[in-house]
Structure formats: C-alpha cells, structure tokens
PDB file of C-alpha atoms in Angstrom:
ATOM      1  CA  UNK A   9      12.040  13.623   6.426  1.00  0.00           C
ATOM      2  CA  UNK A  10      13.831  11.171   4.176  1.00  0.00           C
ATOM      3  CA  UNK A  11      12.585   7.581   4.569  1.00  0.00           C
ATOM      4  CA  UNK A  12      16.099   6.146   4.162  1.00  0.00           C
ATOM      5  CA  UNK A  13      19.369   6.806   5.944  1.00  0.00           C
ATOM      6  CA  UNK A  14      22.929   6.135   4.804  1.00  0.00           C
ATOM      7  CA  UNK A  15      25.426   4.195   6.897  1.00  0.00           C
ATOM      8  CA  UNK A  16      27.474   7.341   7.588  1.00  0.00           C
ATOM      9  CA  UNK A  17      24.354   9.245   8.620  1.00  0.00           C
ATOM     10  CA  UNK A  18      23.387   6.385  10.920  1.00  0.00           C
ATOM     11  CA  UNK A  19      26.836   6.392  12.526  1.00  0.00           C
ATOM     12  CA  UNK A  20      26.450  10.119  13.225  1.00  0.00           C
ATOM     13  CA  UNK A  21      22.932   9.618  14.586  1.00  0.00           C
ATOM     14  CA  UNK A  22      24.096   6.887  16.968  1.00  0.00           C
ATOM     15  CA  UNK A  23      26.634   9.318  18.423  1.00  0.00           C
ATOM     16  CA  UNK A  24      24.047  12.056  18.853  1.00  0.00           C
ATOM     17  CA  UNK A  25      22.139  13.052  21.984  1.00  0.00           C
ATOM     18  CA  UNK A  26      19.027  11.394  20.546  1.00  0.00           C
ATOM     19  CA  UNK A  27      20.186   8.108  19.008  1.00  0.00           C
ATOM     20  CA  UNK A  28      17.653   6.005  17.120  1.00  0.00           C
ATOM     21  CA  UNK A  29      16.285   2.646  18.179  1.00  0.00           C
ATOM     22  CA  UNK A  30      17.764  -0.013  15.886  1.00  0.00           C
ATOM     23  CA  UNK A  31      15.708  -2.933  14.541  1.00  0.00           C
ATOM     24  CA  UNK A  32      17.558  -5.892  13.008  1.00  0.00           C
ATOM     25  CA  UNK A  33      15.024  -7.551  10.685  1.00  0.00           C
ATOM     26  CA  UNK A  34      17.172 -10.077   8.851  1.00  0.00           C
ATOM     27  CA  UNK A  35      14.991 -12.512   6.912  1.00  0.00           C
ATOM     28  CA  UNK A  36      14.988 -14.422   3.634  1.00  0.00           C
ATOM     29  CA  UNK A  37      12.118 -15.161   1.269  1.00  0.00           C
ATOM     30  CA  UNK A  38      13.364 -18.712   0.867  1.00  0.00           C
ATOM     31  CA  UNK A  39      13.543 -20.740   4.061  1.00  0.00           C
ATOM     32  CA  UNK A  40      16.583 -22.578   2.683  1.00  0.00           C
ATOM     33  CA  UNK A  41      20.019 -21.013   2.858  1.00  0.00           C
ATOM     34  CA  UNK A  42      22.839 -21.915   0.469  1.00  0.00           C
ATOM     35  CA  UNK A  43      23.970 -24.585   2.922  1.00  0.00           C
ATOM     36  CA  UNK A  44      20.612 -26.324   2.664  1.00  0.00           C
ATOM     37  CA  UNK A  45      19.746 -25.352   6.217  1.00  0.00           C
ATOM     38  CA  UNK A  46      16.803 -23.017   6.901  1.00  0.00           C
ATOM     39  CA  UNK A  47      17.818 -19.380   7.183  1.00  0.00           C
ATOM     40  CA  UNK A  48      17.854 -18.307  10.833  1.00  0.00           C
ATOM     41  CA  UNK A  49      17.644 -14.549  11.254  1.00  0.00           C
ATOM     42  CA  UNK A  50      18.090 -14.777  15.006  1.00  0.00           C
ATOM     43  CA  UNK A  51      21.311 -16.758  14.547  1.00  0.00           C
ATOM     44  CA  UNK A  52      22.534 -14.189  12.030  1.00  0.00           C
ATOM     45  CA  UNK A  53      21.796 -11.471  14.587  1.00  0.00           C
ATOM     46  CA  UNK A  54      23.690 -13.382  17.282  1.00  0.00           C
ATOM     47  CA  UNK A  55      26.725 -13.741  15.033  1.00  0.00           C
ATOM     48  CA  UNK A  56      27.044  -9.963  14.724  1.00  0.00           C
ATOM     49  CA  UNK A  57      24.782  -6.911  14.614  1.00  0.00           C
ATOM     50  CA  UNK A  58      25.031  -3.144  14.807  1.00  0.00           C
ATOM     51  CA  UNK A  59      25.604  -2.231  18.471  1.00  0.00           C
ATOM     52  CA  UNK A  60      22.334  -1.715  20.312  1.00  0.00           C
ATOM     53  CA  UNK A  61      20.135  -3.329  17.658  1.00  0.00           C
ATOM     54  CA  UNK A  62      17.279  -5.622  18.692  1.00  0.00           C
ATOM     55  CA  UNK A  63      16.256  -8.585  16.561  1.00  0.00           C
ATOM     56  CA  UNK A  64      12.685  -8.527  15.212  1.00  0.00           C
ATOM     57  CA  UNK A  65      11.154 -11.690  13.765  1.00  0.00           C
ATOM     58  CA  UNK A  66       9.315 -10.860  10.540  1.00  0.00           C
ATOM     59  CA  UNK A  67       7.289 -14.075  10.412  1.00  0.00           C
ATOM     60  CA  UNK A  68       6.131 -13.896  14.036  1.00  0.00           C
ATOM     61  CA  UNK A  69       6.106 -10.202  14.928  1.00  0.00           C
ATOM     62  CA  UNK A  70       5.579  -8.363  11.631  1.00  0.00           C
ATOM     63  CA  UNK A  71       2.978 -10.792  10.268  1.00  0.00           C
ATOM     64  CA  UNK A  72       0.258 -13.186  11.381  1.00  0.00           C
ATOM     65  CA  UNK A  73       0.218 -16.890  10.584  1.00  0.00           C
ATOM     66  CA  UNK A  74      -0.214 -17.794   6.892  1.00  0.00           C
ATOM     67  CA  UNK A  75      -3.744 -18.544   5.740  1.00  0.00           C
ATOM     68  CA  UNK A  76      -6.492 -17.352   3.397  1.00  0.00           C
ATOM     69  CA  UNK A  77      -5.330 -13.735   3.889  1.00  0.00           C
ATOM     70  CA  UNK A  78      -1.911 -14.585   2.473  1.00  0.00           C
ATOM     71  CA  UNK A  79       1.521 -15.789   3.543  1.00  0.00           C
ATOM     72  CA  UNK A  80       2.307 -12.646   5.553  1.00  0.00           C
ATOM     73  CA  UNK A  81      -0.982 -11.069   6.632  1.00  0.00           C
ATOM     74  CA  UNK A  82      -1.053  -8.092   8.958  1.00  0.00           C
ATOM     75  CA  UNK A  83       0.233  -8.902  12.432  1.00  0.00           C
ATOM     76  CA  UNK A  84      -1.967  -8.868  15.488  1.00  0.00           C
ATOM     77  CA  UNK A  85      -1.520  -5.291  16.707  1.00  0.00           C
ATOM     78  CA  UNK A  86      -1.008  -6.393  20.305  1.00  0.00           C
ATOM     79  CA  UNK A  87       1.813  -8.713  19.216  1.00  0.00           C
ATOM     80  CA  UNK A  88       3.360  -6.059  16.982  1.00  0.00           C
ATOM     81  CA  UNK A  89       3.070  -3.359  19.635  1.00  0.00           C
ATOM     82  CA  UNK A  90       4.646  -5.598  22.290  1.00  0.00           C
ATOM     83  CA  UNK A  91       7.533  -6.419  19.935  1.00  0.00           C
ATOM     84  CA  UNK A  92       8.178  -2.750  19.231  1.00  0.00           C
ATOM     85  CA  UNK A  93       8.071  -1.792  22.910  1.00  0.00           C
ATOM     86  CA  UNK A  94      10.436  -4.679  23.727  1.00  0.00           C
ATOM     87  CA  UNK A  95      12.810  -3.240  21.129  1.00  0.00           C
ATOM     88  CA  UNK A  96      12.670   0.133  22.891  1.00  0.00           C
ATOM     89  CA  UNK A  97      10.403   1.905  20.404  1.00  0.00           C
ATOM     90  CA  UNK A  98       8.634   4.952  21.791  1.00  0.00           C
ATOM     91  CA  UNK A  99       6.454   7.466  19.989  1.00  0.00           C
ATOM     92  CA  UNK A 100       9.043  10.210  20.409  1.00  0.00           C
ATOM     93  CA  UNK A 101      12.150   8.171  19.551  1.00  0.00           C
ATOM     94  CA  UNK A 102      13.569   7.849  16.027  1.00  0.00           C
ATOM     95  CA  UNK A 103      13.774   4.319  14.629  1.00  0.00           C
ATOM     96  CA  UNK A 104      16.054   2.793  11.999  1.00  0.00           C
ATOM     97  CA  UNK A 105      15.389  -0.679  10.571  1.00  0.00           C
ATOM     98  CA  UNK A 106      17.925  -2.736   8.643  1.00  0.00           C
ATOM     99  CA  UNK A 107      18.214  -6.239   7.219  1.00  0.00           C
ATOM    100  CA  UNK A 108      20.765  -8.326   5.359  1.00  0.00           C
ATOM    101  CA  UNK A 109      20.892  -5.973   2.404  1.00  0.00           C
ATOM    102  CA  UNK A 110      17.971  -6.652   0.092  1.00  0.00           C
ATOM    103  CA  UNK A 111      15.817  -4.195   2.038  1.00  0.00           C
ATOM    104  CA  UNK A 112      12.496  -6.019   1.870  1.00  0.00           C
ATOM    105  CA  UNK A 113      12.222  -7.014   5.536  1.00  0.00           C
ATOM    106  CA  UNK A 114      13.428  -3.653   6.814  1.00  0.00           C
ATOM    107  CA  UNK A 115      10.864  -1.966   4.572  1.00  0.00           C
ATOM    108  CA  UNK A 116       8.121  -4.168   6.041  1.00  0.00           C
ATOM    109  CA  UNK A 117       9.067  -2.928   9.540  1.00  0.00           C
ATOM    110  CA  UNK A 118       9.223   0.672   8.241  1.00  0.00           C
ATOM    111  CA  UNK A 119       5.820   0.383   6.615  1.00  0.00           C
ATOM    112  CA  UNK A 120       4.154  -1.158   9.671  1.00  0.00           C
ATOM    113  CA  UNK A 121       5.507   1.528  11.967  1.00  0.00           C
ATOM    114  CA  UNK A 122       4.444   4.283   9.585  1.00  0.00           C
ATOM    115  CA  UNK A 123       1.021   2.702   9.104  1.00  0.00           C
ATOM    116  CA  UNK A 124       0.502   2.502  12.851  1.00  0.00           C
ATOM    117  CA  UNK A 125       1.449   6.086  13.519  1.00  0.00           C
ATOM    118  CA  UNK A 126       5.166   6.309  14.267  1.00  0.00           C
ATOM    119  CA  UNK A 127       6.389   9.689  12.968  1.00  0.00           C
ATOM    120  CA  UNK A 128      10.129   9.057  12.636  1.00  0.00           C
ATOM    121  CA  UNK A 129      11.275   5.773  11.102  1.00  0.00           C
ATOM    122  CA  UNK A 130      13.838   5.127   8.368  1.00  0.00           C
ATOM    123  CA  UNK A 131      15.528   2.208   6.609  1.00  0.00           C
ATOM    124  CA  UNK A 132      19.293   1.790   6.422  1.00  0.00           C
ATOM    125  CA  UNK A 133      20.044   2.133   2.719  1.00  0.00           C
ATOM    126  CA  UNK A 134      21.939  -0.956   1.578  1.00  0.00           C
ATOM    127  CA  UNK A 135      21.307  -2.798   4.836  1.00  0.00           C
ATOM    128  CA  UNK A 136      23.986  -4.361   7.007  1.00  0.00           C
ATOM    129  CA  UNK A 137      26.474  -4.782   4.090  1.00  0.00           C
ATOM    130  CA  UNK A 138      26.596  -0.973   3.843  1.00  0.00           C
ATOM    131  CA  UNK A 139      27.612  -0.650   7.504  1.00  0.00           C
ATOM    132  CA  UNK A 140      31.386  -0.410   8.000  1.00  0.00           C
ATOM    133  CA  UNK A 141      31.286   0.295  11.731  1.00  0.00           C
ATOM    134  CA  UNK A 142      31.719  -2.154  14.608  1.00  0.00           C
ATOM    135  CA  UNK A 143      29.452  -5.120  15.258  1.00  0.00           C
ATOM    136  CA  UNK A 144      28.576  -6.784  18.549  1.00  0.00           C
ATOM    137  CA  UNK A 145      27.301 -10.235  19.470  1.00  0.00           C
ATOM    138  CA  UNK A 146      25.662  -9.506  22.825  1.00  0.00           C
ATOM    139  CA  UNK A 147      21.852  -9.483  22.859  1.00  0.00           C
ATOM    140  CA  UNK A 148      20.625  -5.917  23.321  1.00  0.00           C
ATOM    141  CA  UNK A 149      18.090  -5.251  26.060  1.00  0.00           C
ATOM    142  CA  UNK A 150      16.950  -1.622  25.832  1.00  0.00           C
ATOM    143  CA  UNK A 151      14.515   0.028  28.198  1.00  0.00           C
ATOM    144  CA  UNK A 152      10.884  -0.745  27.404  1.00  0.00           C
ATOM    145  CA  UNK A 153       9.361   1.660  24.923  1.00  0.00           C
ATOM    146  CA  UNK A 154       5.872   3.190  25.027  1.00  0.00           C
ATOM    147  CA  UNK A 155       4.775   2.882  21.394  1.00  0.00           C
ATOM    148  CA  UNK A 156       1.116   1.925  20.936  1.00  0.00           C
ATOM    149  CA  UNK A 157       0.186   1.151  17.306  1.00  0.00           C
ATOM    150  CA  UNK A 158      -2.780   3.100  15.937  1.00  0.00           C
ATOM    151  CA  UNK A 159      -3.475   2.285  12.273  1.00  0.00           C
ATOM    152  CA  UNK A 160      -4.106   5.089   9.841  1.00  0.00           C
ATOM    153  CA  UNK A 161      -6.780   4.897   7.184  1.00  0.00           C
ATOM    154  CA  UNK A 162      -6.131   4.674   3.484  1.00  0.00           C
ATOM    155  CA  UNK A 163      -2.725   2.982   3.562  1.00  0.00           C
ATOM    156  CA  UNK A 164      -3.967  -0.616   3.266  1.00  0.00           C
ATOM    157  CA  UNK A 165      -5.757  -2.313   0.372  1.00  0.00           C
ATOM    158  CA  UNK A 166      -7.802  -5.494   0.484  1.00  0.00           C
ATOM    159  CA  UNK A 167      -8.470  -7.682  -2.560  1.00  0.00           C
ATOM    160  CA  UNK A 168     -11.500  -5.681  -3.680  1.00  0.00           C
ATOM    161  CA  UNK A 169      -9.649  -2.412  -3.175  1.00  0.00           C
ATOM    162  CA  UNK A 170      -6.696  -3.629  -5.226  1.00  0.00           C
ATOM    163  CA  UNK A 171      -8.976  -4.732  -8.051  1.00  0.00           C
ATOM    164  CA  UNK A 172     -10.737  -1.370  -8.041  1.00  0.00           C
ATOM    165  CA  UNK A 173      -7.467   0.568  -7.973  1.00  0.00           C
ATOM    166  CA  UNK A 174      -6.193  -1.369 -10.986  1.00  0.00           C
ATOM    167  CA  UNK A 175      -9.134   0.163 -12.882  1.00  0.00           C
ATOM    168  CA  UNK A 176      -9.281   3.650 -11.379  1.00  0.00           C
ATOM    169  CA  UNK A 177      -5.643   4.403 -10.545  1.00  0.00           C
ATOM    170  CA  UNK A 178      -2.282   2.640 -10.756  1.00  0.00           C
ATOM    171  CA  UNK A 179      -1.665  -0.779  -9.242  1.00  0.00           C
ATOM    172  CA  UNK A 180       1.973  -1.904  -9.382  1.00  0.00           C
ATOM    173  CA  UNK A 181       3.121  -5.528  -9.212  1.00  0.00           C
ATOM    174  CA  UNK A 182       6.509  -5.588  -7.468  1.00  0.00           C
ATOM    175  CA  UNK A 183       7.374  -9.222  -8.287  1.00  0.00           C
ATOM    176  CA  UNK A 184       9.829 -10.361 -10.931  1.00  0.00           C
ATOM    177  CA  UNK A 185       8.578  -9.901 -14.476  1.00  0.00           C
ATOM    178  CA  UNK A 186       8.369 -13.622 -15.248  1.00  0.00           C
ATOM    179  CA  UNK A 187       6.004 -14.150 -12.324  1.00  0.00           C
ATOM    180  CA  UNK A 188       3.874 -11.188 -13.422  1.00  0.00           C
ATOM    181  CA  UNK A 189       3.668 -12.609 -16.939  1.00  0.00           C
ATOM    182  CA  UNK A 190       2.747 -16.040 -15.594  1.00  0.00           C
ATOM    183  CA  UNK A 191       5.750 -17.792 -17.119  1.00  0.00           C
ATOM    184  CA  UNK A 192       6.793 -19.226 -13.762  1.00  0.00           C
ATOM    185  CA  UNK A 193       5.273 -19.369 -10.303  1.00  0.00           C
ATOM    186  CA  UNK A 194       7.473 -21.024  -7.659  1.00  0.00           C
ATOM    187  CA  UNK A 195       5.271 -20.377  -4.633  1.00  0.00           C
ATOM    188  CA  UNK A 196       1.598 -19.664  -5.314  1.00  0.00           C
ATOM    189  CA  UNK A 197      -1.048 -21.872  -6.979  1.00  0.00           C
ATOM    190  CA  UNK A 198      -1.110 -19.999 -10.274  1.00  0.00           C
ATOM    191  CA  UNK A 199       1.045 -17.509 -12.154  1.00  0.00           C
ATOM    192  CA  UNK A 200      -0.010 -14.198 -13.641  1.00  0.00           C
ATOM    193  CA  UNK A 201      -1.202 -10.918 -12.181  1.00  0.00           C
ATOM    194  CA  UNK A 202      -4.230  -8.962 -11.047  1.00  0.00           C
ATOM    195  CA  UNK A 203      -6.015  -7.710 -14.180  1.00  0.00           C
ATOM    196  CA  UNK A 204      -5.059  -4.094 -14.824  1.00  0.00           C
ATOM    197  CA  UNK A 205      -1.876  -4.198 -12.728  1.00  0.00           C
ATOM    198  CA  UNK A 206       1.424  -2.991 -14.184  1.00  0.00           C
ATOM    199  CA  UNK A 207       4.742  -4.799 -13.830  1.00  0.00           C
ATOM    200  CA  UNK A 208       7.248  -2.855 -11.711  1.00  0.00           C
ATOM    201  CA  UNK A 209       9.854  -5.240 -10.255  1.00  0.00           C
ATOM    202  CA  UNK A 210      11.306  -4.109  -6.954  1.00  0.00           C
ATOM    203  CA  UNK A 211      14.793  -4.971  -8.201  1.00  0.00           C
ATOM    204  CA  UNK A 212      14.663  -1.961 -10.538  1.00  0.00           C
ATOM    205  CA  UNK A 213      14.451   0.432  -7.573  1.00  0.00           C
ATOM    206  CA  UNK A 214      18.034  -0.156  -6.478  1.00  0.00           C
ATOM    207  CA  UNK A 215      21.548  -0.143  -7.897  1.00  0.00           C
ATOM    208  CA  UNK A 216      24.025  -3.005  -8.014  1.00  0.00           C
ATOM    209  CA  UNK A 217      24.922  -2.417  -4.345  1.00  0.00           C
ATOM    210  CA  UNK A 218      21.309  -2.664  -3.229  1.00  0.00           C
ATOM    211  CA  UNK A 219      21.028   1.056  -2.516  1.00  0.00           C
ATOM    212  CA  UNK A 220      18.061   3.053  -3.734  1.00  0.00           C
ATOM    213  CA  UNK A 221      18.401   4.902  -6.974  1.00  0.00           C
ATOM    214  CA  UNK A 222      18.243   8.730  -6.654  1.00  0.00           C
ATOM    215  CA  UNK A 223      14.800  10.189  -6.042  1.00  0.00           C
ATOM    216  CA  UNK A 224      14.688  11.854  -9.469  1.00  0.00           C
ATOM    217  CA  UNK A 225      15.401   8.537 -11.201  1.00  0.00           C
ATOM    218  CA  UNK A 226      12.712   6.795  -9.166  1.00  0.00           C
ATOM    219  CA  UNK A 227      10.197   9.542  -9.971  1.00  0.00           C
ATOM    220  CA  UNK A 228      10.981   9.130 -13.663  1.00  0.00           C
ATOM    221  CA  UNK A 229      10.678   5.355 -13.454  1.00  0.00           C
ATOM    222  CA  UNK A 230       7.306   5.442 -11.733  1.00  0.00           C
ATOM    223  CA  UNK A 231       6.119   8.343 -13.868  1.00  0.00           C
ATOM    224  CA  UNK A 232       6.581   6.234 -16.983  1.00  0.00           C
ATOM    225  CA  UNK A 233       4.128   3.779 -15.411  1.00  0.00           C
ATOM    226  CA  UNK A 234       1.631   6.549 -14.674  1.00  0.00           C
ATOM    227  CA  UNK A 235       2.362   6.588 -10.945  1.00  0.00           C
ATOM    228  CA  UNK A 236       2.534  10.196  -9.764  1.00  0.00           C
ATOM    229  CA  UNK A 237       1.325  12.227  -6.801  1.00  0.00           C
ATOM    230  CA  UNK A 238      -1.773  13.112  -8.816  1.00  0.00           C
ATOM    231  CA  UNK A 239      -3.272   9.602  -8.997  1.00  0.00           C
ATOM    232  CA  UNK A 240      -3.976   6.933  -6.366  1.00  0.00           C
ATOM    233  CA  UNK A 241      -1.225   4.310  -6.344  1.00  0.00           C
ATOM    234  CA  UNK A 242      -1.112   0.846  -4.797  1.00  0.00           C
ATOM    235  CA  UNK A 243       1.463  -1.945  -4.711  1.00  0.00           C
ATOM    236  CA  UNK A 244       1.355  -5.703  -4.244  1.00  0.00           C
ATOM    237  CA  UNK A 245       3.811  -8.580  -4.530  1.00  0.00           C
ATOM    238  CA  UNK A 246       3.688 -12.221  -3.427  1.00  0.00           C
ATOM    239  CA  UNK A 247       2.905 -11.690   0.227  1.00  0.00           C
ATOM    240  CA  UNK A 248       3.267  -8.014   1.119  1.00  0.00           C
ATOM    241  CA  UNK A 249       7.005  -7.926   1.892  1.00  0.00           C
ATOM    242  CA  UNK A 250       8.809  -6.866  -1.288  1.00  0.00           C
ATOM    243  CA  UNK A 251       5.829  -4.614  -2.043  1.00  0.00           C
ATOM    244  CA  UNK A 252       6.640  -2.693   1.159  1.00  0.00           C
ATOM    245  CA  UNK A 253      10.060  -2.032  -0.374  1.00  0.00           C
ATOM    246  CA  UNK A 254       8.329  -0.611  -3.461  1.00  0.00           C
ATOM    247  CA  UNK A 255       6.129   1.581  -1.263  1.00  0.00           C
ATOM    248  CA  UNK A 256       9.363   2.813   0.323  1.00  0.00           C
ATOM    249  CA  UNK A 257      10.856   3.526  -3.104  1.00  0.00           C
ATOM    250  CA  UNK A 258       7.740   5.470  -4.003  1.00  0.00           C
ATOM    251  CA  UNK A 259       8.091   7.400  -0.744  1.00  0.00           C
ATOM    252  CA  UNK A 260      11.664   8.285  -1.673  1.00  0.00           C
ATOM    253  CA  UNK A 261      10.290   9.514  -5.000  1.00  0.00           C
ATOM    254  CA  UNK A 262       7.680  11.610  -3.202  1.00  0.00           C
ATOM    255  CA  UNK A 263       4.710   9.483  -4.267  1.00  0.00           C
ATOM    256  CA  UNK A 264       2.354   8.155  -1.590  1.00  0.00           C
ATOM    257  CA  UNK A 265       1.129   4.596  -2.120  1.00  0.00           C
ATOM    258  CA  UNK A 266      -1.091   2.026  -0.423  1.00  0.00           C
ATOM    259  CA  UNK A 267      -0.042  -1.578   0.208  1.00  0.00           C
ATOM    260  CA  UNK A 268      -2.110  -4.644  -0.665  1.00  0.00           C
ATOM    261  CA  UNK A 269      -0.784  -6.712   2.214  1.00  0.00           C
ATOM    262  CA  UNK A 270      -2.399 -10.014   1.205  1.00  0.00           C
ATOM    263  CA  UNK A 271      -0.968  -9.629  -2.299  1.00  0.00           C
ATOM    264  CA  UNK A 272      -0.824 -12.489  -4.808  1.00  0.00           C
ATOM    265  CA  UNK A 273      -0.850 -15.175  -2.100  1.00  0.00           C
ATOM    266  CA  UNK A 274      -4.237 -13.941  -0.914  1.00  0.00           C
ATOM    267  CA  UNK A 275      -5.548 -13.135  -4.385  1.00  0.00           C
ATOM    268  CA  UNK A 276      -4.973 -16.683  -5.656  1.00  0.00           C
ATOM    269  CA  UNK A 277      -6.430 -18.310  -2.532  1.00  0.00           C
ATOM    270  CA  UNK A 278      -9.865 -17.614  -4.068  1.00  0.00           C
ATOM    271  CA  UNK A 279     -10.227 -19.411  -7.404  1.00  0.00           C
ATOM    272  CA  UNK A 280     -13.085 -17.079  -8.368  1.00  0.00           C
ATOM    273  CA  UNK A 281     -10.756 -14.084  -8.647  1.00  0.00           C
ATOM    274  CA  UNK A 282      -9.622 -13.359 -12.219  1.00  0.00           C
ATOM    275  CA  UNK A 283      -6.017 -13.829 -13.324  1.00  0.00           C
ATOM    276  CA  UNK A 284      -4.296 -12.116 -16.236  1.00  0.00           C
ATOM    277  CA  UNK A 285      -1.157 -13.433 -17.968  1.00  0.00           C
ATOM    278  CA  UNK A 286       1.299 -11.989 -20.458  1.00  0.00           C
ATOM    279  CA  UNK A 287       3.258  -8.739 -20.598  1.00  0.00           C
ATOM    280  CA  UNK A 288       0.257  -6.425 -20.657  1.00  0.00           C
ATOM    281  CA  UNK A 289      -2.008  -5.401 -17.767  1.00  0.00           C
ATOM    282  CA  UNK A 290      -5.105  -7.164 -19.132  1.00  0.00           C
TER     283      UNK A 290
END
C-alpha cells in the first residue's frame, strides 16, 4: 500500500463505502506566525478543514512535554491512544493525515500510527493546499474508535542506537544543510551533527508544490547516500518531526528506516556526546 494519497484519490475514498478517518495535524515549527502571533493549529482547523476531519494537537497528543529526551519525545501511549480513538481511529479503518502543506506534522501522525500497529494509514500528498474540494468549519465528532497502540520493535532509535547506526549503517540528518554543517543553529545549544551522519535535507524530498518526488527519484537520491533496502537506515532531525517526513519519503522509495525520535535536541542535551561540524560526516 502506498504511504501517500493524492487529493483526487482522497476525494474518491471519502465517497466510498469505507471512507478513511481524517486527521488534521496543522502545526508550525516556529511558534510565531507572520503576524507575530503564535500559530494556532486549532484556530486554523476551525477556520476551515476537510469535511469530517478531526484536529490532532502535535505538541500535546503526538509528543510528550519537552525535556532531556528532546523537544518532541514520544507521547504517552495512553494519551496518544485516547486521541486517536477520539478522532474515530479503529484498527480496521483506513486513516489519512494532512497538515498545512509542508507534510512534517502529518508524517509524525503517520509514523506514530504505523509504529503502534495501525495497518492502513496514509498522508495527503501536498497537504491541505492540494485539496480543491469543499471545506467545513463545524467541529467533527465521529464515533469513538477502538484503536489501541501497540509499539513494534526496531522502528525507534535512542541516542546510543543512532550513534551505532552512524558507524554500522546509514544515519541521515534531515535538517537544513547549514544546521548539519554547524554554520547556524537557531534552536539547540550547539550546531553540527552526529558523527558519521550524512546530510539529507527533507526539503529535497519534495517538489516546488510540496508533493513528494516520484519513488524512482527518491530511490536514486537515497541510493547516492548509501541508503538502500540492503542496509539498516535511520533518520533524525531537530526533534523527530521533519525526520518522520524523511522516513515517509524513504517508505515511498521502498526503503524501511528507523526514527531517532529525540534527535538533535536530545543529543545536545548531554554535553558529553560528540559533535561533528563541516560538510563531511566526521
């Protein structure tokens, strides 16, 4: 099953006998919008969303509180499970997540559902800007779902696992290249990257419209970095959100990958962990 769905395919699915549950996961990395006011995903949802969609709060329902494990550590599974059931998610119901277009937040929801055992979840390619159907402003209240999250092994990396994978496999850094090189660091205590990691900015996975590049192009891109089905692959970013988008891109390319959820925000919380700078992995 493809991990992404086009807007036209979603419109057809919503008219089918088995329509998907819709998750609206609008969120911004920066808390400040262009107006200077904090971005409010719930307000964006209230102003217009795909009919039937339920708003999901990334910071509160798809992550735990910031701390030594990073800015967006794994959510409490009881909280996450309750949020998914509130949204109408059941084990046997397809799910589609979307956000404001960049795809990071929707990918975080996709990854969490996949990691916890949901068999049928996709991301709307291009997000809400790709949708040309009707919008509604009423808050959706679907019937309670029955999904109970059950994590699978091997999909999550901790700091030690990421460090080991950088030596034994392929560890991709999904942040912008200047942050990887250590030229600038707007959020975390220090710039640079995990020694051995390779720069693979998430922005290179999509076209100018924010839609994923074709699977063959993504396979070629990741193959040039040594990431193939034949080697273990992991991804990290600043706090485990944009890296989920890279894991999704790898999935589109047919390459399984693990996610270092704590990412750079956790890595740099311990001053004893090594930091590499410059364009090369070491």
